[in-house]
């Protein structure tokens, strides 16, 4: 039975992993053309408003659905079908109330939030446009939590992909049409944000239909396929509604608080950058919007490496937690070392690539953007590695039952980021470059703190040379090859035109990939044993002849 459960867990993790990758790719595709449609100034409005939305989104989707899934799983495991259904219905009503409160805040106070919180008044229409979506997201979260509590990850994955897909299509169409109508960038940004609501409507409809069509399937192991209303009243005693609400909030609020720390800090960062660029560095409101807008564009690329690390954290957590639960600290330490090395082998080349190729990447993806873009991406490329490292270290701590330590790390890193940004962004010669520097410093310190916590938790010190020597060496070779090939191709083909620059960049990236793959295999940076931790990794190892 234990083996079957492990296989089911990994199957669910694999499904979620595919969904995460697809959503990140769609989000990446969404923000590049959107940035070009809105321009630097318009994208600053979108980024500022989205930071506000993300705080409410995190509160709605991080803790409460997890709490619901846990309560549903408990009832499901004990065969309490009526308790399971009542928990869902009470949760749906609770989430509706929370969603209405969040939506009213965004709908009634957009000007106050834009003026006083973001210091970007033009973001007010975008803030109001996102109000319907936050209510819809709360309702969708109840359905997702119910399905996850029944061990069914498929509807959540399909639903999330549908939501992002329709958000991308409708948001881009609305932003483009509004710009062509000459209604202005604030309205176009609001149109792009309203695409989130359209995606949420599709998402909610899918989940409602799925639950109605598949409820008997989800409850079948305990009801013999009978509908909820066919179960005798005395088959299952249920808790009161207030008891269920209290349990949902008791479990969900701490989780949501921890998850929204960085979302809150990002929204504070938006206000801080706009304020310091104007009040201290001496830039006009328009200039500040342009600088923050191009920073938002670089952020889109900066977040990409983390999207490929997140699925790995899902895959390695069961291995670490299993060893830790059995008291095999040596095995847990080895798995932790291997997972850190794997994350470094994936994140380092991506970060180095963004740093070395920042100029052609920004100029190709965001032509006619502010000249600060490539420099911002260079710094953020380096920072992206430490972000990925923190994600993996957090996974190790969570698997070891020390998830509260990660909250200390995130809060400390967030405070450091705010302090660094406060002083550096105010310097006119540094200006918006202070923001990615603050990100780099804060995540470096968070990685160091997590490393200390991990050593204390696992009672041993990971062998840093074994973890990082191979990935660093292979990444440096890759970066040098990309830089050399791009420079050589630029001399031969020139980089004056868009297509010439694209050809040079393509040759450099191809050379970098070949050099890195050869270096990784030759240096045994990733072994066959490492690949076995990843779903489908053994097949990849066989193709690449890894040992």
PDB file of C-alpha atoms in Angstrom, residues 216-441:
ATOM      1  CA  UNK A 216     -19.093  10.025  -7.989  1.00  0.00           C
ATOM      2  CA  UNK A 217     -15.664   9.042  -9.296  1.00  0.00           C
ATOM      3  CA  UNK A 218     -13.890  10.974  -6.579  1.00  0.00           C
ATOM      4  CA  UNK A 219     -16.095   9.537  -3.825  1.00  0.00           C
ATOM      5  CA  UNK A 220     -16.391   6.026  -5.299  1.00  0.00           C
ATOM      6  CA  UNK A 221     -13.960   4.210  -2.955  1.00  0.00           C
ATOM      7  CA  UNK A 222     -16.212   4.997   0.005  1.00  0.00           C
ATOM      8  CA  UNK A 223     -19.701   5.232  -1.518  1.00  0.00           C
ATOM      9  CA  UNK A 224     -19.698   2.564  -4.174  1.00  0.00           C
ATOM     10  CA  UNK A 225     -20.396   5.245  -6.754  1.00  0.00           C
ATOM     11  CA  UNK A 226     -23.499   6.537  -4.933  1.00  0.00           C
ATOM     12  CA  UNK A 227     -24.393  10.188  -5.129  1.00  0.00           C
ATOM     13  CA  UNK A 228     -24.069  12.348  -2.018  1.00  0.00           C
ATOM     14  CA  UNK A 229     -27.836  12.547  -1.486  1.00  0.00           C
ATOM     15  CA  UNK A 230     -28.164   8.734  -1.564  1.00  0.00           C
ATOM     16  CA  UNK A 231     -26.077   8.251   1.581  1.00  0.00           C
ATOM     17  CA  UNK A 232     -28.140   7.695   4.751  1.00  0.00           C
ATOM     18  CA  UNK A 233     -27.970  10.549   7.263  1.00  0.00           C
ATOM     19  CA  UNK A 234     -26.591   8.284  10.013  1.00  0.00           C
ATOM     20  CA  UNK A 235     -23.655   7.085   7.886  1.00  0.00           C
ATOM     21  CA  UNK A 236     -21.554  10.121   8.656  1.00  0.00           C
ATOM     22  CA  UNK A 237     -21.584  12.671  11.465  1.00  0.00           C
ATOM     23  CA  UNK A 238     -20.438  16.100  10.338  1.00  0.00           C
ATOM     24  CA  UNK A 239     -18.777  19.007  12.142  1.00  0.00           C
ATOM     25  CA  UNK A 240     -20.543  22.324  12.546  1.00  0.00           C
ATOM     26  CA  UNK A 241     -19.938  25.061  10.004  1.00  0.00           C
ATOM     27  CA  UNK A 242     -18.107  27.239  12.552  1.00  0.00           C
ATOM     28  CA  UNK A 243     -15.806  24.356  13.476  1.00  0.00           C
ATOM     29  CA  UNK A 244     -14.915  23.870   9.823  1.00  0.00           C
ATOM     30  CA  UNK A 245     -14.344  27.617   9.295  1.00  0.00           C
ATOM     31  CA  UNK A 246     -12.138  27.784  12.380  1.00  0.00           C
ATOM     32  CA  UNK A 247     -10.036  24.830  11.213  1.00  0.00           C
ATOM     33  CA  UNK A 248      -9.650  26.260   7.718  1.00  0.00           C
ATOM     34  CA  UNK A 249      -8.451  29.600   9.075  1.00  0.00           C
ATOM     35  CA  UNK A 250      -6.202  28.016  11.715  1.00  0.00           C
ATOM     36  CA  UNK A 251      -4.373  25.959   9.100  1.00  0.00           C
ATOM     37  CA  UNK A 252      -4.560  28.359   6.171  1.00  0.00           C
ATOM     38  CA  UNK A 253      -3.687  31.753   7.628  1.00  0.00           C
ATOM     39  CA  UNK A 254      -0.097  30.921   8.748  1.00  0.00           C
ATOM     40  CA  UNK A 255       0.633  29.243   5.407  1.00  0.00           C
ATOM     41  CA  UNK A 256      -0.806  32.199   3.498  1.00  0.00           C
ATOM     42  CA  UNK A 257       1.194  34.656   5.602  1.00  0.00           C
ATOM     43  CA  UNK A 258       4.438  32.892   4.831  1.00  0.00           C
ATOM     44  CA  UNK A 259       3.626  32.625   1.132  1.00  0.00           C
ATOM     45  CA  UNK A 260       2.657  36.281   0.722  1.00  0.00           C
ATOM     46  CA  UNK A 261       5.725  37.754   2.404  1.00  0.00           C
ATOM     47  CA  UNK A 262       7.628  38.107  -0.867  1.00  0.00           C
ATOM     48  CA  UNK A 263       4.482  39.259  -2.691  1.00  0.00           C
ATOM     49  CA  UNK A 264       4.059  42.043  -0.135  1.00  0.00           C
ATOM     50  CA  UNK A 265       7.705  42.965  -0.443  1.00  0.00           C
ATOM     51  CA  UNK A 266       7.424  43.153  -4.231  1.00  0.00           C
ATOM     52  CA  UNK A 267       4.532  45.597  -3.941  1.00  0.00           C
ATOM     53  CA  UNK A 268       6.495  47.622  -1.365  1.00  0.00           C
ATOM     54  CA  UNK A 269       9.443  47.540  -3.757  1.00  0.00           C
ATOM     55  CA  UNK A 270       7.228  49.050  -6.471  1.00  0.00           C
ATOM     56  CA  UNK A 271       6.254  51.967  -4.235  1.00  0.00           C
ATOM     57  CA  UNK A 272       9.798  52.410  -2.958  1.00  0.00           C
ATOM     58  CA  UNK A 273      11.381  52.534  -6.425  1.00  0.00           C
ATOM     59  CA  UNK A 274       8.868  55.047  -7.764  1.00  0.00           C
ATOM     60  CA  UNK A 275       9.228  57.198  -4.648  1.00  0.00           C
ATOM     61  CA  UNK A 276      13.028  57.220  -4.456  1.00  0.00           C
ATOM     62  CA  UNK A 277      13.504  57.771  -8.186  1.00  0.00           C
ATOM     63  CA  UNK A 278      11.401  60.936  -7.951  1.00  0.00           C
ATOM     64  CA  UNK A 279      11.941  62.336  -4.466  1.00  0.00           C
ATOM     65  CA  UNK A 280      15.636  61.522  -4.021  1.00  0.00           C
ATOM     66  CA  UNK A 281      17.199  60.782  -7.411  1.00  0.00           C
ATOM     67  CA  UNK A 282      15.471  63.739  -9.089  1.00  0.00           C
ATOM     68  CA  UNK A 283      13.724  61.974 -11.975  1.00  0.00           C
ATOM     69  CA  UNK A 284      10.367  63.177 -13.246  1.00  0.00           C
ATOM     70  CA  UNK A 285       7.233  61.059 -12.850  1.00  0.00           C
ATOM     71  CA  UNK A 286       7.416  60.049 -16.519  1.00  0.00           C
ATOM     72  CA  UNK A 287      11.119  59.139 -16.286  1.00  0.00           C
ATOM     73  CA  UNK A 288      10.491  57.098 -13.140  1.00  0.00           C
ATOM     74  CA  UNK A 289       7.702  55.171 -14.867  1.00  0.00           C
ATOM     75  CA  UNK A 290       9.951  54.402 -17.834  1.00  0.00           C
ATOM     76  CA  UNK A 291      12.807  53.178 -15.627  1.00  0.00           C
ATOM     77  CA  UNK A 292      10.516  51.033 -13.507  1.00  0.00           C
ATOM     78  CA  UNK A 293       8.827  49.714 -16.640  1.00  0.00           C
ATOM     79  CA  UNK A 294      12.060  48.446 -18.196  1.00  0.00           C
ATOM     80  CA  UNK A 295      12.942  46.933 -14.802  1.00  0.00           C
ATOM     81  CA  UNK A 296       9.628  45.054 -14.948  1.00  0.00           C
ATOM     82  CA  UNK A 297      10.544  43.717 -18.392  1.00  0.00           C
ATOM     83  CA  UNK A 298      13.872  42.415 -17.086  1.00  0.00           C
ATOM     84  CA  UNK A 299      11.987  40.840 -14.162  1.00  0.00           C
ATOM     85  CA  UNK A 300      10.040  38.692 -16.642  1.00  0.00           C
ATOM     86  CA  UNK A 301      13.280  37.073 -17.806  1.00  0.00           C
ATOM     87  CA  UNK A 302      14.725  36.994 -14.298  1.00  0.00           C
ATOM     88  CA  UNK A 303      11.820  34.795 -13.101  1.00  0.00           C
ATOM     89  CA  UNK A 304      12.293  32.200 -15.833  1.00  0.00           C
ATOM     90  CA  UNK A 305      15.089  30.062 -14.239  1.00  0.00           C
ATOM     91  CA  UNK A 306      13.025  29.623 -11.063  1.00  0.00           C
ATOM     92  CA  UNK A 307      10.208  28.134 -13.154  1.00  0.00           C
ATOM     93  CA  UNK A 308      12.452  25.196 -14.034  1.00  0.00           C
ATOM     94  CA  UNK A 309      13.679  24.716 -10.460  1.00  0.00           C
ATOM     95  CA  UNK A 310      10.188  24.556  -8.924  1.00  0.00           C
ATOM     96  CA  UNK A 311       9.356  21.177 -10.531  1.00  0.00           C
ATOM     97  CA  UNK A 312      12.622  19.788  -9.178  1.00  0.00           C
ATOM     98  CA  UNK A 313      11.713  20.809  -5.633  1.00  0.00           C
ATOM     99  CA  UNK A 314       8.490  18.817  -6.025  1.00  0.00           C
ATOM    100  CA  UNK A 315      10.456  15.776  -7.147  1.00  0.00           C
ATOM    101  CA  UNK A 316      13.175  15.740  -4.487  1.00  0.00           C
ATOM    102  CA  UNK A 317      11.096  16.609  -1.396  1.00  0.00           C
ATOM    103  CA  UNK A 318       9.659  13.055  -1.021  1.00  0.00           C
ATOM    104  CA  UNK A 319      13.149  11.551  -1.222  1.00  0.00           C
ATOM    105  CA  UNK A 320      14.511  13.855   1.483  1.00  0.00           C
ATOM    106  CA  UNK A 321      11.491  13.650   3.777  1.00  0.00           C
ATOM    107  CA  UNK A 322      11.388   9.852   3.447  1.00  0.00           C
ATOM    108  CA  UNK A 323      15.027   9.485   4.491  1.00  0.00           C
ATOM    109  CA  UNK A 324      14.588  11.971   7.321  1.00  0.00           C
ATOM    110  CA  UNK A 325      11.485  10.182   8.628  1.00  0.00           C
ATOM    111  CA  UNK A 326      13.389   6.881   8.710  1.00  0.00           C
ATOM    112  CA  UNK A 327      16.168   8.521  10.724  1.00  0.00           C
ATOM    113  CA  UNK A 328      18.712   8.100   7.908  1.00  0.00           C
ATOM    114  CA  UNK A 329      20.414  11.492   8.220  1.00  0.00           C
ATOM    115  CA  UNK A 330      23.311  10.409   6.014  1.00  0.00           C
ATOM    116  CA  UNK A 331      20.937   9.560   3.200  1.00  0.00           C
ATOM    117  CA  UNK A 332      19.074  12.829   3.743  1.00  0.00           C
ATOM    118  CA  UNK A 333      22.337  14.774   3.570  1.00  0.00           C
ATOM    119  CA  UNK A 334      23.400  13.014   0.370  1.00  0.00           C
ATOM    120  CA  UNK A 335      20.036  13.725  -1.232  1.00  0.00           C
ATOM    121  CA  UNK A 336      20.280  17.367  -0.123  1.00  0.00           C
ATOM    122  CA  UNK A 337      23.762  17.654  -1.645  1.00  0.00           C
ATOM    123  CA  UNK A 338      22.623  16.053  -4.876  1.00  0.00           C
ATOM    124  CA  UNK A 339      19.575  18.289  -5.118  1.00  0.00           C
ATOM    125  CA  UNK A 340      21.679  21.412  -4.566  1.00  0.00           C
ATOM    126  CA  UNK A 341      24.121  20.281  -7.252  1.00  0.00           C
ATOM    127  CA  UNK A 342      21.287  19.576  -9.685  1.00  0.00           C
ATOM    128  CA  UNK A 343      19.724  22.980  -9.044  1.00  0.00           C
ATOM    129  CA  UNK A 344      23.114  24.639  -9.514  1.00  0.00           C
ATOM    130  CA  UNK A 345      23.655  22.709 -12.755  1.00  0.00           C
ATOM    131  CA  UNK A 346      20.349  24.072 -14.101  1.00  0.00           C
ATOM    132  CA  UNK A 347      20.247  27.565 -12.594  1.00  0.00           C
ATOM    133  CA  UNK A 348      23.886  28.594 -13.055  1.00  0.00           C
ATOM    134  CA  UNK A 349      24.021  28.278 -16.860  1.00  0.00           C
ATOM    135  CA  UNK A 350      20.686  30.069 -17.200  1.00  0.00           C
ATOM    136  CA  UNK A 351      21.866  32.895 -14.945  1.00  0.00           C
ATOM    137  CA  UNK A 352      25.232  33.156 -16.692  1.00  0.00           C
ATOM    138  CA  UNK A 353      23.473  33.113 -20.060  1.00  0.00           C
ATOM    139  CA  UNK A 354      21.168  35.974 -19.069  1.00  0.00           C
ATOM    140  CA  UNK A 355      24.136  37.976 -17.764  1.00  0.00           C
ATOM    141  CA  UNK A 356      26.459  37.385 -20.735  1.00  0.00           C
ATOM    142  CA  UNK A 357      23.777  37.705 -23.430  1.00  0.00           C
ATOM    143  CA  UNK A 358      21.748  40.462 -21.755  1.00  0.00           C
ATOM    144  CA  UNK A 359      22.212  43.022 -24.522  1.00  0.00           C
ATOM    145  CA  UNK A 360      20.993  40.930 -27.474  1.00  0.00           C
ATOM    146  CA  UNK A 361      18.262  39.299 -25.354  1.00  0.00           C
ATOM    147  CA  UNK A 362      16.748  42.622 -24.239  1.00  0.00           C
ATOM    148  CA  UNK A 363      17.180  44.286 -27.638  1.00  0.00           C
ATOM    149  CA  UNK A 364      15.598  41.347 -29.464  1.00  0.00           C
ATOM    150  CA  UNK A 365      12.695  40.765 -27.090  1.00  0.00           C
ATOM    151  CA  UNK A 366      12.043  44.401 -26.185  1.00  0.00           C
ATOM    152  CA  UNK A 367      13.271  46.616 -29.035  1.00  0.00           C
ATOM    153  CA  UNK A 368      13.151  50.389 -28.431  1.00  0.00           C
ATOM    154  CA  UNK A 369      13.117  49.944 -24.656  1.00  0.00           C
ATOM    155  CA  UNK A 370      15.127  52.104 -22.293  1.00  0.00           C
ATOM    156  CA  UNK A 371      18.892  51.610 -22.538  1.00  0.00           C
ATOM    157  CA  UNK A 372      19.070  50.492 -18.899  1.00  0.00           C
ATOM    158  CA  UNK A 373      17.487  47.134 -19.783  1.00  0.00           C
ATOM    159  CA  UNK A 374      20.631  45.087 -20.617  1.00  0.00           C
ATOM    160  CA  UNK A 375      22.484  46.277 -17.521  1.00  0.00           C
ATOM    161  CA  UNK A 376      19.525  45.423 -15.309  1.00  0.00           C
ATOM    162  CA  UNK A 377      19.273  41.939 -16.812  1.00  0.00           C
ATOM    163  CA  UNK A 378      23.012  41.309 -16.323  1.00  0.00           C
ATOM    164  CA  UNK A 379      22.695  41.874 -12.576  1.00  0.00           C
ATOM    165  CA  UNK A 380      19.442  39.962 -12.334  1.00  0.00           C
ATOM    166  CA  UNK A 381      20.906  37.033 -14.267  1.00  0.00           C
ATOM    167  CA  UNK A 382      23.432  36.549 -11.473  1.00  0.00           C
ATOM    168  CA  UNK A 383      20.727  37.045  -8.843  1.00  0.00           C
ATOM    169  CA  UNK A 384      18.505  34.405 -10.476  1.00  0.00           C
ATOM    170  CA  UNK A 385      20.959  31.686  -9.435  1.00  0.00           C
ATOM    171  CA  UNK A 386      20.625  32.615  -5.768  1.00  0.00           C
ATOM    172  CA  UNK A 387      16.842  32.690  -6.114  1.00  0.00           C
ATOM    173  CA  UNK A 388      16.921  29.113  -7.395  1.00  0.00           C
ATOM    174  CA  UNK A 389      19.337  28.110  -4.646  1.00  0.00           C
ATOM    175  CA  UNK A 390      16.974  29.524  -2.008  1.00  0.00           C
ATOM    176  CA  UNK A 391      14.067  27.595  -3.549  1.00  0.00           C
ATOM    177  CA  UNK A 392      15.958  24.328  -3.306  1.00  0.00           C
ATOM    178  CA  UNK A 393      17.237  25.014   0.210  1.00  0.00           C
ATOM    179  CA  UNK A 394      13.693  25.863   1.296  1.00  0.00           C
ATOM    180  CA  UNK A 395      12.526  22.541  -0.133  1.00  0.00           C
ATOM    181  CA  UNK A 396      15.150  20.715   1.924  1.00  0.00           C
ATOM    182  CA  UNK A 397      14.087  22.539   5.106  1.00  0.00           C
ATOM    183  CA  UNK A 398      10.392  21.923   4.422  1.00  0.00           C
ATOM    184  CA  UNK A 399      11.050  18.233   3.812  1.00  0.00           C
ATOM    185  CA  UNK A 400      12.853  18.150   7.156  1.00  0.00           C
ATOM    186  CA  UNK A 401       9.911  19.665   9.015  1.00  0.00           C
ATOM    187  CA  UNK A 402      11.589  23.063   9.470  1.00  0.00           C
ATOM    188  CA  UNK A 403       9.336  25.170   7.267  1.00  0.00           C
ATOM    189  CA  UNK A 404       9.126  27.929   9.903  1.00  0.00           C
ATOM    190  CA  UNK A 405      12.822  28.650   9.410  1.00  0.00           C
ATOM    191  CA  UNK A 406      12.146  29.592   5.815  1.00  0.00           C
ATOM    192  CA  UNK A 407       9.825  32.358   7.035  1.00  0.00           C
ATOM    193  CA  UNK A 408      12.695  33.828   9.061  1.00  0.00           C
ATOM    194  CA  UNK A 409      14.876  33.734   5.967  1.00  0.00           C
ATOM    195  CA  UNK A 410      12.287  35.384   3.724  1.00  0.00           C
ATOM    196  CA  UNK A 411      11.500  38.152   6.199  1.00  0.00           C
ATOM    197  CA  UNK A 412      15.199  38.879   6.767  1.00  0.00           C
ATOM    198  CA  UNK A 413      15.954  38.913   3.062  1.00  0.00           C
ATOM    199  CA  UNK A 414      12.975  41.160   2.363  1.00  0.00           C
ATOM    200  CA  UNK A 415      14.067  43.720   4.950  1.00  0.00           C
ATOM    201  CA  UNK A 416      17.586  43.719   3.507  1.00  0.00           C
ATOM    202  CA  UNK A 417      16.220  44.266   0.002  1.00  0.00           C
ATOM    203  CA  UNK A 418      14.141  47.237   1.123  1.00  0.00           C
ATOM    204  CA  UNK A 419      17.092  48.821   2.948  1.00  0.00           C
ATOM    205  CA  UNK A 420      19.480  48.372   0.009  1.00  0.00           C
ATOM    206  CA  UNK A 421      16.911  49.680  -2.469  1.00  0.00           C
ATOM    207  CA  UNK A 422      16.143  52.673  -0.255  1.00  0.00           C
ATOM    208  CA  UNK A 423      19.724  53.891  -0.355  1.00  0.00           C
ATOM    209  CA  UNK A 424      20.866  52.816  -3.832  1.00  0.00           C
ATOM    210  CA  UNK A 425      17.816  53.786  -5.920  1.00  0.00           C
ATOM    211  CA  UNK A 426      18.065  57.271  -4.412  1.00  0.00           C
ATOM    212  CA  UNK A 427      21.519  57.753  -5.982  1.00  0.00           C
ATOM    213  CA  UNK A 428      20.997  59.378  -9.372  1.00  0.00           C
ATOM    214  CA  UNK A 429      24.052  57.669 -10.831  1.00  0.00           C
ATOM    215  CA  UNK A 430      22.725  54.245  -9.756  1.00  0.00           C
ATOM    216  CA  UNK A 431      18.940  54.891  -9.901  1.00  0.00           C
ATOM    217  CA  UNK A 432      16.931  51.826 -11.022  1.00  0.00           C
ATOM    218  CA  UNK A 433      20.058  49.638 -10.994  1.00  0.00           C
ATOM    219  CA  UNK A 434      19.746  49.705  -7.208  1.00  0.00           C
ATOM    220  CA  UNK A 435      16.669  47.456  -7.422  1.00  0.00           C
ATOM    221  CA  UNK A 436      18.398  44.401  -8.973  1.00  0.00           C
ATOM    222  CA  UNK A 437      21.432  45.000  -6.750  1.00  0.00           C
ATOM    223  CA  UNK A 438      19.093  44.836  -3.756  1.00  0.00           C
ATOM    224  CA  UNK A 439      17.621  41.605  -5.125  1.00  0.00           C
ATOM    225  CA  UNK A 440      21.089  40.101  -5.567  1.00  0.00           C
ATOM    226  CA  UNK A 441      22.250  41.063  -2.067  1.00  0.00           C
TER     227      UNK A 441
END
